[in-house]
């Protein structure tokens, strides 16, 4: 059995607030790079292309990020995301008219969508947990047109997220989700939802009938309110640890997966890392990942996955003792991530600039000796 978790950061469209946040976080680096290129006397074709990409990212050429969709004088329907099968865009109303409608989401670049699929296909897991998915329809369309219908069972549950991001689980033939449970309605002592998004429990049956329990979640990282954000992460960690301890399974085959947005050494995760038997698969001796290029390949950054893999750990595949013993091999795929300055690593050749990234997160996988 091969299991993987991937924060895909939406498939076909993403909330404009999240797109804006990403641009604001990277603006200083883009300005610095653009100014350096401007000061060069002679520029190569590659450098001119980079300047064009930067001008779009910085908003100088902002047609792709316009908050309005111009509607043409046609009959049909209004699509706020790409119709992959038809490969066309339609806009209309009850009668023919020209006008505009304000959009809350931005379509994701076609190249980026293809790169999301490339990352998943390289891992080709039997059980795939996708974080930050916009809806079930997108999952079905993505599986059909980009994953060659590799997954026969597709499930999706909405969460508490204000931007409409949910969690999906996809399984190949022979693997079935026999039960699901959501914790969106778990409340703290003040009556507020404990989970930013959700904690979802899946009981998954393998072809041989073995049952594996998977808990999937996503903690949000609120950089504007770090104290409040840290307190929330600790509360969520404690709740997951409590639920983990009560799971009724004879073989203790349990995985906790998702985006925790905190390095493993953080005390905020101690309920999971110190008060349970869960083990991070990135610490397993089989954990494979392409090392950083240059001097970074011999460097270990505190909070990174391992020596020579110097990206901040935000995503986890944690296994119970019995499941950890069943690990045959494991690894991380970050070819779909765009590096900023240092460290650098191998990227998909189709990624020419930040618009093409599959996600800001790596895919983490583990092959388990379970049939």
CSV table of C-alpha atoms in Angstrom, one decimal:
chain,number,residue,atom,x,y,z
A,1,UNK,CA,0.0,0.0,0.0
A,2,UNK,CA,1.3,3.4,-1.0
A,3,UNK,CA,-0.1,6.4,0.8
A,4,UNK,CA,0.6,10.1,0.1
A,5,UNK,CA,-0.5,13.5,1.4
A,6,UNK,CA,-0.4,16.6,-0.7
A,7,UNK,CA,-1.5,20.2,0.0
A,8,UNK,CA,-2.5,21.0,-3.6
A,9,UNK,CA,-3.5,24.6,-2.9
A,10,UNK,CA,-6.6,24.3,-5.1
A,11,UNK,CA,-6.9,22.6,-8.5
A,12,UNK,CA,-8.7,24.9,-11.0
A,13,UNK,CA,-9.3,28.2,-9.1
A,14,UNK,CA,-8.2,29.8,-5.9
A,15,UNK,CA,-9.7,32.5,-3.7
A,16,UNK,CA,-8.4,36.0,-4.6
A,17,UNK,CA,-7.4,36.7,-1.0
A,18,UNK,CA,-5.1,33.7,-0.9
A,19,UNK,CA,-3.5,34.8,-4.3
A,20,UNK,CA,-3.0,38.3,-3.0
A,21,UNK,CA,-1.4,37.0,0.2
A,22,UNK,CA,1.1,34.9,-1.8
A,23,UNK,CA,2.0,37.9,-4.0
A,24,UNK,CA,2.5,40.2,-0.9
A,25,UNK,CA,4.7,37.6,0.8
A,26,UNK,CA,7.0,37.5,-2.3
A,27,UNK,CA,6.8,41.1,-3.5
A,28,UNK,CA,10.1,42.2,-1.9
A,29,UNK,CA,12.1,39.5,-3.6
A,30,UNK,CA,10.4,40.1,-7.0
A,31,UNK,CA,11.1,43.9,-6.8
A,32,UNK,CA,14.8,43.2,-5.9
A,33,UNK,CA,15.1,40.8,-8.8
A,34,UNK,CA,13.4,43.1,-11.3
A,35,UNK,CA,15.5,46.1,-10.3
A,36,UNK,CA,18.7,44.1,-10.7
A,37,UNK,CA,17.6,43.1,-14.2
A,38,UNK,CA,16.7,46.6,-15.1
A,39,UNK,CA,20.2,47.8,-14.2
A,40,UNK,CA,21.9,45.4,-16.5
A,41,UNK,CA,23.3,46.9,-19.6
A,42,UNK,CA,22.9,43.8,-21.8
A,43,UNK,CA,20.2,41.1,-21.2
A,44,UNK,CA,19.8,37.7,-22.6
A,45,UNK,CA,16.5,36.4,-24.0
A,46,UNK,CA,16.0,34.3,-20.8
A,47,UNK,CA,16.4,37.5,-18.7
A,48,UNK,CA,13.9,39.4,-20.8
A,49,UNK,CA,11.4,36.6,-20.4
A,50,UNK,CA,12.0,36.7,-16.6
A,51,UNK,CA,11.3,40.4,-16.6
A,52,UNK,CA,8.0,39.8,-18.4
A,53,UNK,CA,7.1,37.2,-15.8
A,54,UNK,CA,8.1,39.5,-13.0
A,55,UNK,CA,6.1,42.4,-14.4
A,56,UNK,CA,3.0,40.2,-14.4
A,57,UNK,CA,3.6,39.0,-10.9
A,58,UNK,CA,4.1,42.5,-9.6
A,59,UNK,CA,1.0,43.7,-11.3
A,60,UNK,CA,2.4,45.8,-14.1
A,61,UNK,CA,0.6,43.5,-16.5
A,62,UNK,CA,-2.4,42.5,-14.5
A,63,UNK,CA,-4.9,41.3,-17.0
A,64,UNK,CA,-4.8,37.8,-15.5
A,65,UNK,CA,-5.6,39.2,-12.1
A,66,UNK,CA,-8.4,41.5,-12.9
A,67,UNK,CA,-11.3,41.3,-10.4
A,68,UNK,CA,-13.8,41.4,-13.2
A,69,UNK,CA,-14.8,39.0,-15.9
A,70,UNK,CA,-16.0,40.7,-19.1
A,71,UNK,CA,-19.0,39.0,-20.5
A,72,UNK,CA,-19.4,38.7,-24.3
A,73,UNK,CA,-22.6,38.9,-26.4
A,74,UNK,CA,-23.2,35.1,-26.6
A,75,UNK,CA,-25.6,32.5,-25.5
A,76,UNK,CA,-24.7,29.8,-23.0
A,77,UNK,CA,-23.6,29.7,-19.4
A,78,UNK,CA,-21.2,31.7,-17.2
A,79,UNK,CA,-18.2,29.7,-16.1
A,80,UNK,CA,-16.0,30.9,-13.2
A,81,UNK,CA,-13.6,28.1,-13.7
A,82,UNK,CA,-12.2,26.3,-16.7
A,83,UNK,CA,-14.4,23.8,-18.5
A,84,UNK,CA,-11.7,21.3,-19.3
A,85,UNK,CA,-13.7,19.0,-21.5
A,86,UNK,CA,-15.1,21.7,-23.8
A,87,UNK,CA,-11.9,23.9,-23.6
A,88,UNK,CA,-13.9,27.1,-24.0
A,89,UNK,CA,-15.2,30.0,-21.9
A,90,UNK,CA,-18.8,31.1,-22.0
A,91,UNK,CA,-20.6,34.1,-20.7
A,92,UNK,CA,-24.3,35.1,-21.0
A,93,UNK,CA,-27.4,36.0,-19.1
A,94,UNK,CA,-31.1,35.3,-19.6
A,95,UNK,CA,-30.9,37.7,-22.5
A,96,UNK,CA,-28.0,38.8,-24.6
A,97,UNK,CA,-26.0,41.6,-22.9
A,98,UNK,CA,-22.6,43.0,-22.4
A,99,UNK,CA,-21.3,43.7,-18.8
A,100,UNK,CA,-19.1,42.5,-16.0
A,101,UNK,CA,-19.4,40.5,-12.9
A,102,UNK,CA,-17.0,40.7,-9.9
A,103,UNK,CA,-15.1,37.4,-9.1
A,104,UNK,CA,-14.0,36.1,-5.8
A,105,UNK,CA,-11.6,33.5,-7.2
A,106,UNK,CA,-8.8,33.5,-9.8
A,107,UNK,CA,-8.3,30.7,-12.3
A,108,UNK,CA,-5.1,28.7,-11.8
A,109,UNK,CA,-2.7,28.7,-14.8
A,110,UNK,CA,-3.1,25.7,-17.1
A,111,UNK,CA,0.6,24.8,-16.8
A,112,UNK,CA,0.3,24.8,-13.0
A,113,UNK,CA,-2.7,22.4,-13.2
A,114,UNK,CA,-0.7,20.1,-15.4
A,115,UNK,CA,2.2,20.3,-12.9
A,116,UNK,CA,0.0,19.3,-10.0
A,117,UNK,CA,-0.9,16.2,-12.0
A,118,UNK,CA,2.8,15.5,-12.8
A,119,UNK,CA,3.7,15.5,-9.1
A,120,UNK,CA,0.9,13.1,-8.2
A,121,UNK,CA,1.6,10.8,-11.1
A,122,UNK,CA,5.3,10.5,-10.1
A,123,UNK,CA,4.3,9.3,-6.7
A,124,UNK,CA,1.3,7.3,-8.0
A,125,UNK,CA,-0.1,6.4,-4.5
A,126,UNK,CA,-2.8,3.9,-3.9
A,127,UNK,CA,-4.3,6.3,-1.3
A,128,UNK,CA,-4.0,10.0,-1.8
A,129,UNK,CA,-5.1,12.7,0.6
A,130,UNK,CA,-5.4,16.1,-1.0
A,131,UNK,CA,-5.6,19.3,1.2
A,132,UNK,CA,-7.1,22.6,0.1
A,133,UNK,CA,-9.4,21.4,-2.6
A,134,UNK,CA,-12.2,23.7,-3.8
A,135,UNK,CA,-15.0,21.2,-4.4
A,136,UNK,CA,-15.9,17.6,-5.3
A,137,UNK,CA,-16.6,18.5,-8.9
A,138,UNK,CA,-13.0,19.7,-9.4
A,139,UNK,CA,-11.7,16.5,-7.9
A,140,UNK,CA,-13.8,14.4,-10.4
A,141,UNK,CA,-12.7,16.6,-13.3
A,142,UNK,CA,-9.1,16.5,-12.3
A,143,UNK,CA,-9.1,12.7,-11.9
A,144,UNK,CA,-10.7,12.3,-15.3
A,145,UNK,CA,-8.8,14.7,-17.4
A,146,UNK,CA,-5.4,14.9,-15.7
A,147,UNK,CA,-4.9,11.7,-13.8
A,148,UNK,CA,-6.3,9.4,-16.5
A,149,UNK,CA,-9.0,8.2,-14.1
A,150,UNK,CA,-6.4,6.4,-12.0
A,151,UNK,CA,-8.6,6.7,-8.9
A,152,UNK,CA,-11.9,4.8,-8.7
A,153,UNK,CA,-13.2,6.1,-5.4
A,154,UNK,CA,-13.2,9.9,-4.7
A,155,UNK,CA,-14.6,11.5,-1.6
A,156,UNK,CA,-14.7,15.1,-0.5
A,157,UNK,CA,-15.9,16.9,2.6
A,158,UNK,CA,-16.2,20.6,3.2
A,159,UNK,CA,-14.5,22.2,6.2
A,160,UNK,CA,-14.7,25.3,8.4
A,161,UNK,CA,-12.5,27.2,6.1
A,162,UNK,CA,-13.8,30.7,5.1
A,163,UNK,CA,-12.2,30.4,1.7
A,164,UNK,CA,-14.1,27.2,0.8
A,165,UNK,CA,-11.1,24.8,1.0
A,166,UNK,CA,-11.9,21.2,1.7
A,167,UNK,CA,-10.1,17.8,2.0
A,168,UNK,CA,-10.4,15.0,-0.5
A,169,UNK,CA,-9.4,11.4,-0.4
A,170,UNK,CA,-8.8,9.3,-3.6
A,171,UNK,CA,-8.2,5.6,-3.7
A,172,UNK,CA,-7.2,3.2,-6.5
A,173,UNK,CA,-9.0,0.0,-7.4
A,174,UNK,CA,-9.0,-2.5,-4.5
A,175,UNK,CA,-8.9,0.3,-1.8
A,176,UNK,CA,-12.1,1.5,-0.4
A,177,UNK,CA,-13.0,4.1,2.2
A,178,UNK,CA,-15.5,2.1,4.3
A,179,UNK,CA,-16.3,5.0,6.7
A,180,UNK,CA,-15.7,8.7,7.2
A,181,UNK,CA,-16.1,11.0,10.1
A,182,UNK,CA,-15.8,14.8,10.3
A,183,UNK,CA,-14.8,16.9,13.4
A,184,UNK,CA,-16.0,20.3,12.0
A,185,UNK,CA,-18.4,20.5,14.9
A,186,UNK,CA,-15.8,19.9,17.6
A,187,UNK,CA,-16.0,23.0,19.8
A,188,UNK,CA,-13.8,24.5,22.5
A,189,UNK,CA,-15.0,25.8,25.9
A,190,UNK,CA,-16.0,29.1,24.3
A,191,UNK,CA,-18.1,27.4,21.6
A,192,UNK,CA,-15.7,28.1,18.8
A,193,UNK,CA,-14.7,25.4,16.3
A,194,UNK,CA,-11.5,23.7,17.4
A,195,UNK,CA,-10.3,23.0,13.9
A,196,UNK,CA,-9.4,25.8,11.4
A,197,UNK,CA,-10.5,23.4,8.6
A,198,UNK,CA,-11.3,20.0,9.9
A,199,UNK,CA,-10.0,16.7,11.2
A,200,UNK,CA,-11.3,13.9,9.1
A,201,UNK,CA,-11.2,10.2,9.9
A,202,UNK,CA,-11.1,7.6,7.2
A,203,UNK,CA,-11.3,3.8,7.6
A,204,UNK,CA,-9.6,2.4,4.5
A,205,UNK,CA,-9.8,-1.2,3.4
A,206,UNK,CA,-6.9,-2.7,1.4
A,207,UNK,CA,-7.4,-5.4,-1.2
A,208,UNK,CA,-6.6,-8.0,1.4
A,209,UNK,CA,-9.1,-6.6,3.8
A,210,UNK,CA,-6.7,-4.9,6.2
A,211,UNK,CA,-8.1,-1.7,7.8
A,212,UNK,CA,-5.9,1.4,8.0
A,213,UNK,CA,-7.2,4.5,9.8
A,214,UNK,CA,-6.2,7.9,8.4
A,215,UNK,CA,-6.6,11.2,10.2
A,216,UNK,CA,-6.2,14.2,7.9
A,217,UNK,CA,-6.1,17.9,8.9
A,218,UNK,CA,-4.8,21.3,8.0
A,219,UNK,CA,-3.7,24.0,10.5
A,220,UNK,CA,-3.8,27.6,9.2
A,221,UNK,CA,-0.8,29.8,9.7
A,222,UNK,CA,-1.9,33.4,10.6
A,223,UNK,CA,1.2,35.4,10.3
A,224,UNK,CA,-0.7,38.6,11.2
A,225,UNK,CA,-1.7,37.1,14.6
A,226,UNK,CA,1.1,34.7,15.6
A,227,UNK,CA,0.2,34.5,19.3
A,228,UNK,CA,-3.4,33.6,18.5
A,229,UNK,CA,-2.3,31.3,15.7
A,230,UNK,CA,0.1,29.4,17.9
A,231,UNK,CA,-2.5,29.0,20.7
A,232,UNK,CA,-4.9,27.5,18.1
A,233,UNK,CA,-2.3,25.1,16.8
A,234,UNK,CA,-1.7,23.8,20.3
A,235,UNK,CA,-5.4,23.3,20.9
A,236,UNK,CA,-5.8,21.4,17.7
A,237,UNK,CA,-2.8,19.2,18.3
A,238,UNK,CA,-4.1,18.3,21.8
A,239,UNK,CA,-7.5,17.4,20.3
A,240,UNK,CA,-6.0,15.2,17.6
A,241,UNK,CA,-3.9,13.4,20.2
A,242,UNK,CA,-7.0,12.7,22.3
A,243,UNK,CA,-8.9,11.3,19.2
A,244,UNK,CA,-5.9,9.3,18.2
A,245,UNK,CA,-5.7,7.6,21.6
A,246,UNK,CA,-9.4,6.6,21.4
A,247,UNK,CA,-9.3,5.0,18.0
A,248,UNK,CA,-10.5,1.4,18.1
A,249,UNK,CA,-8.3,-0.7,16.0
A,250,UNK,CA,-6.8,-4.1,16.8
A,251,UNK,CA,-3.6,-3.6,14.8
A,252,UNK,CA,-3.0,0.1,15.5
A,253,UNK,CA,-2.5,0.9,11.9
A,254,UNK,CA,-3.0,4.6,12.0
A,255,UNK,CA,-1.7,7.6,10.0
A,256,UNK,CA,-2.0,11.3,10.8
A,257,UNK,CA,-1.4,13.4,7.7
A,258,UNK,CA,-1.7,17.0,6.5
A,259,UNK,CA,-0.4,20.5,6.8
A,260,UNK,CA,0.5,21.5,10.4
A,261,UNK,CA,2.4,24.7,9.5
A,262,UNK,CA,4.8,24.2,12.3
A,263,UNK,CA,8.3,22.5,12.5
A,264,UNK,CA,8.5,19.2,14.3
A,265,UNK,CA,10.6,20.5,17.2
A,266,UNK,CA,7.9,23.0,18.2
A,267,UNK,CA,6.2,22.5,21.5
A,268,UNK,CA,3.0,23.3,19.8
A,269,UNK,CA,3.1,19.8,18.3
A,270,UNK,CA,4.3,18.1,21.5
A,271,UNK,CA,0.9,16.5,22.1
A,272,UNK,CA,1.4,14.6,18.9
A,273,UNK,CA,5.2,14.2,18.8
A,274,UNK,CA,5.8,13.5,22.5
A,275,UNK,CA,2.6,12.3,24.0
A,276,UNK,CA,1.7,9.6,21.4
A,277,UNK,CA,3.7,6.9,19.7
A,278,UNK,CA,3.3,8.7,16.3
A,279,UNK,CA,6.5,8.9,14.3
A,280,UNK,CA,7.3,11.3,11.5
A,281,UNK,CA,8.0,9.3,8.3
A,282,UNK,CA,10.6,11.9,7.3
A,283,UNK,CA,12.8,10.6,10.1
A,284,UNK,CA,12.7,7.0,8.7
A,285,UNK,CA,16.0,5.7,7.3
A,286,UNK,CA,14.3,5.0,3.9
A,287,UNK,CA,13.2,8.6,3.4
A,288,UNK,CA,14.2,9.7,-0.1
A,289,UNK,CA,14.4,13.2,-1.6
A,290,UNK,CA,16.6,15.0,-4.1
A,291,UNK,CA,19.1,17.0,-2.1
A,292,UNK,CA,19.6,20.8,-2.5
A,293,UNK,CA,22.0,22.0,-5.1
A,294,UNK,CA,25.5,23.4,-4.2
A,295,UNK,CA,26.6,24.1,-0.7
A,296,UNK,CA,23.1,23.6,0.7
A,297,UNK,CA,23.3,19.8,0.1
A,298,UNK,CA,25.6,19.6,3.2
A,299,UNK,CA,23.7,22.0,5.3
A,300,UNK,CA,20.9,21.3,7.9
A,301,UNK,CA,18.5,24.1,8.7
A,302,UNK,CA,16.6,23.9,11.9
A,303,UNK,CA,13.0,23.0,11.2
A,304,UNK,CA,13.8,21.5,7.8
A,305,UNK,CA,13.0,17.9,6.7
A,306,UNK,CA,16.5,16.6,6.9
A,307,UNK,CA,20.1,17.5,6.0
A,308,UNK,CA,20.4,18.8,2.5
A,309,UNK,CA,16.6,19.3,2.2
A,310,UNK,CA,16.3,22.8,3.5
A,311,UNK,CA,12.7,23.7,3.1
A,312,UNK,CA,10.7,24.5,6.2
A,313,UNK,CA,8.7,21.4,7.3
A,314,UNK,CA,5.0,22.2,7.2
A,315,UNK,CA,3.5,18.9,5.9
A,316,UNK,CA,3.5,15.6,7.8
A,317,UNK,CA,2.9,11.9,7.3
A,318,UNK,CA,3.0,10.5,10.8
A,319,UNK,CA,2.6,6.8,11.5
A,320,UNK,CA,1.7,4.7,14.5
A,321,UNK,CA,4.3,2.3,15.8
A,322,UNK,CA,2.9,-0.7,13.9
A,323,UNK,CA,2.5,1.3,10.7
A,324,UNK,CA,6.0,2.8,11.0
A,325,UNK,CA,7.4,-0.8,11.3
A,326,UNK,CA,5.6,-1.6,8.0
A,327,UNK,CA,7.4,1.2,6.0
A,328,UNK,CA,9.2,-0.2,3.0
A,329,UNK,CA,10.3,3.1,1.6
A,330,UNK,CA,9.2,6.7,1.7
A,331,UNK,CA,10.0,10.1,0.3
A,332,UNK,CA,9.2,13.7,-0.6
A,333,UNK,CA,8.6,15.2,-4.0
A,334,UNK,CA,9.2,18.9,-4.3
A,335,UNK,CA,9.7,19.3,-8.1
A,336,UNK,CA,6.5,21.3,-8.3
A,337,UNK,CA,7.8,24.0,-5.9
A,338,UNK,CA,9.5,27.2,-7.2
A,339,UNK,CA,12.5,28.1,-5.1
A,340,UNK,CA,13.1,31.8,-4.3
A,341,UNK,CA,16.8,32.2,-3.8
A,342,UNK,CA,18.4,29.5,-1.7
A,343,UNK,CA,18.2,26.6,-1.4
A,344,UNK,CA,17.7,25.4,-4.9
A,345,UNK,CA,16.6,22.0,-6.1
A,346,UNK,CA,15.4,20.2,-9.3
A,347,UNK,CA,12.2,21.6,-10.6
A,348,UNK,CA,9.8,20.3,-13.3
A,349,UNK,CA,11.1,21.6,-16.7
A,350,UNK,CA,7.6,23.0,-17.4
A,351,UNK,CA,8.0,25.5,-14.5
A,352,UNK,CA,9.3,28.7,-16.0
A,353,UNK,CA,8.1,31.1,-13.3
A,354,UNK,CA,6.0,31.3,-10.2
A,355,UNK,CA,2.8,31.2,-12.1
A,356,UNK,CA,3.6,27.6,-13.1
A,357,UNK,CA,4.1,26.1,-9.6
A,358,UNK,CA,2.1,23.0,-8.7
A,359,UNK,CA,2.0,24.1,-5.1
A,360,UNK,CA,4.1,25.7,-2.4
A,361,UNK,CA,4.0,22.3,-0.6
A,362,UNK,CA,5.8,19.0,-1.3
A,363,UNK,CA,4.0,15.7,-1.7
A,364,UNK,CA,5.0,13.2,1.0
A,365,UNK,CA,4.6,9.5,0.4
A,366,UNK,CA,5.3,6.1,2.0
A,367,UNK,CA,5.2,2.6,0.6
A,368,UNK,CA,3.9,0.2,3.4
A,369,UNK,CA,4.3,-3.5,3.6
A,370,UNK,CA,0.6,-3.9,3.6
A,371,UNK,CA,-1.4,-5.6,0.8
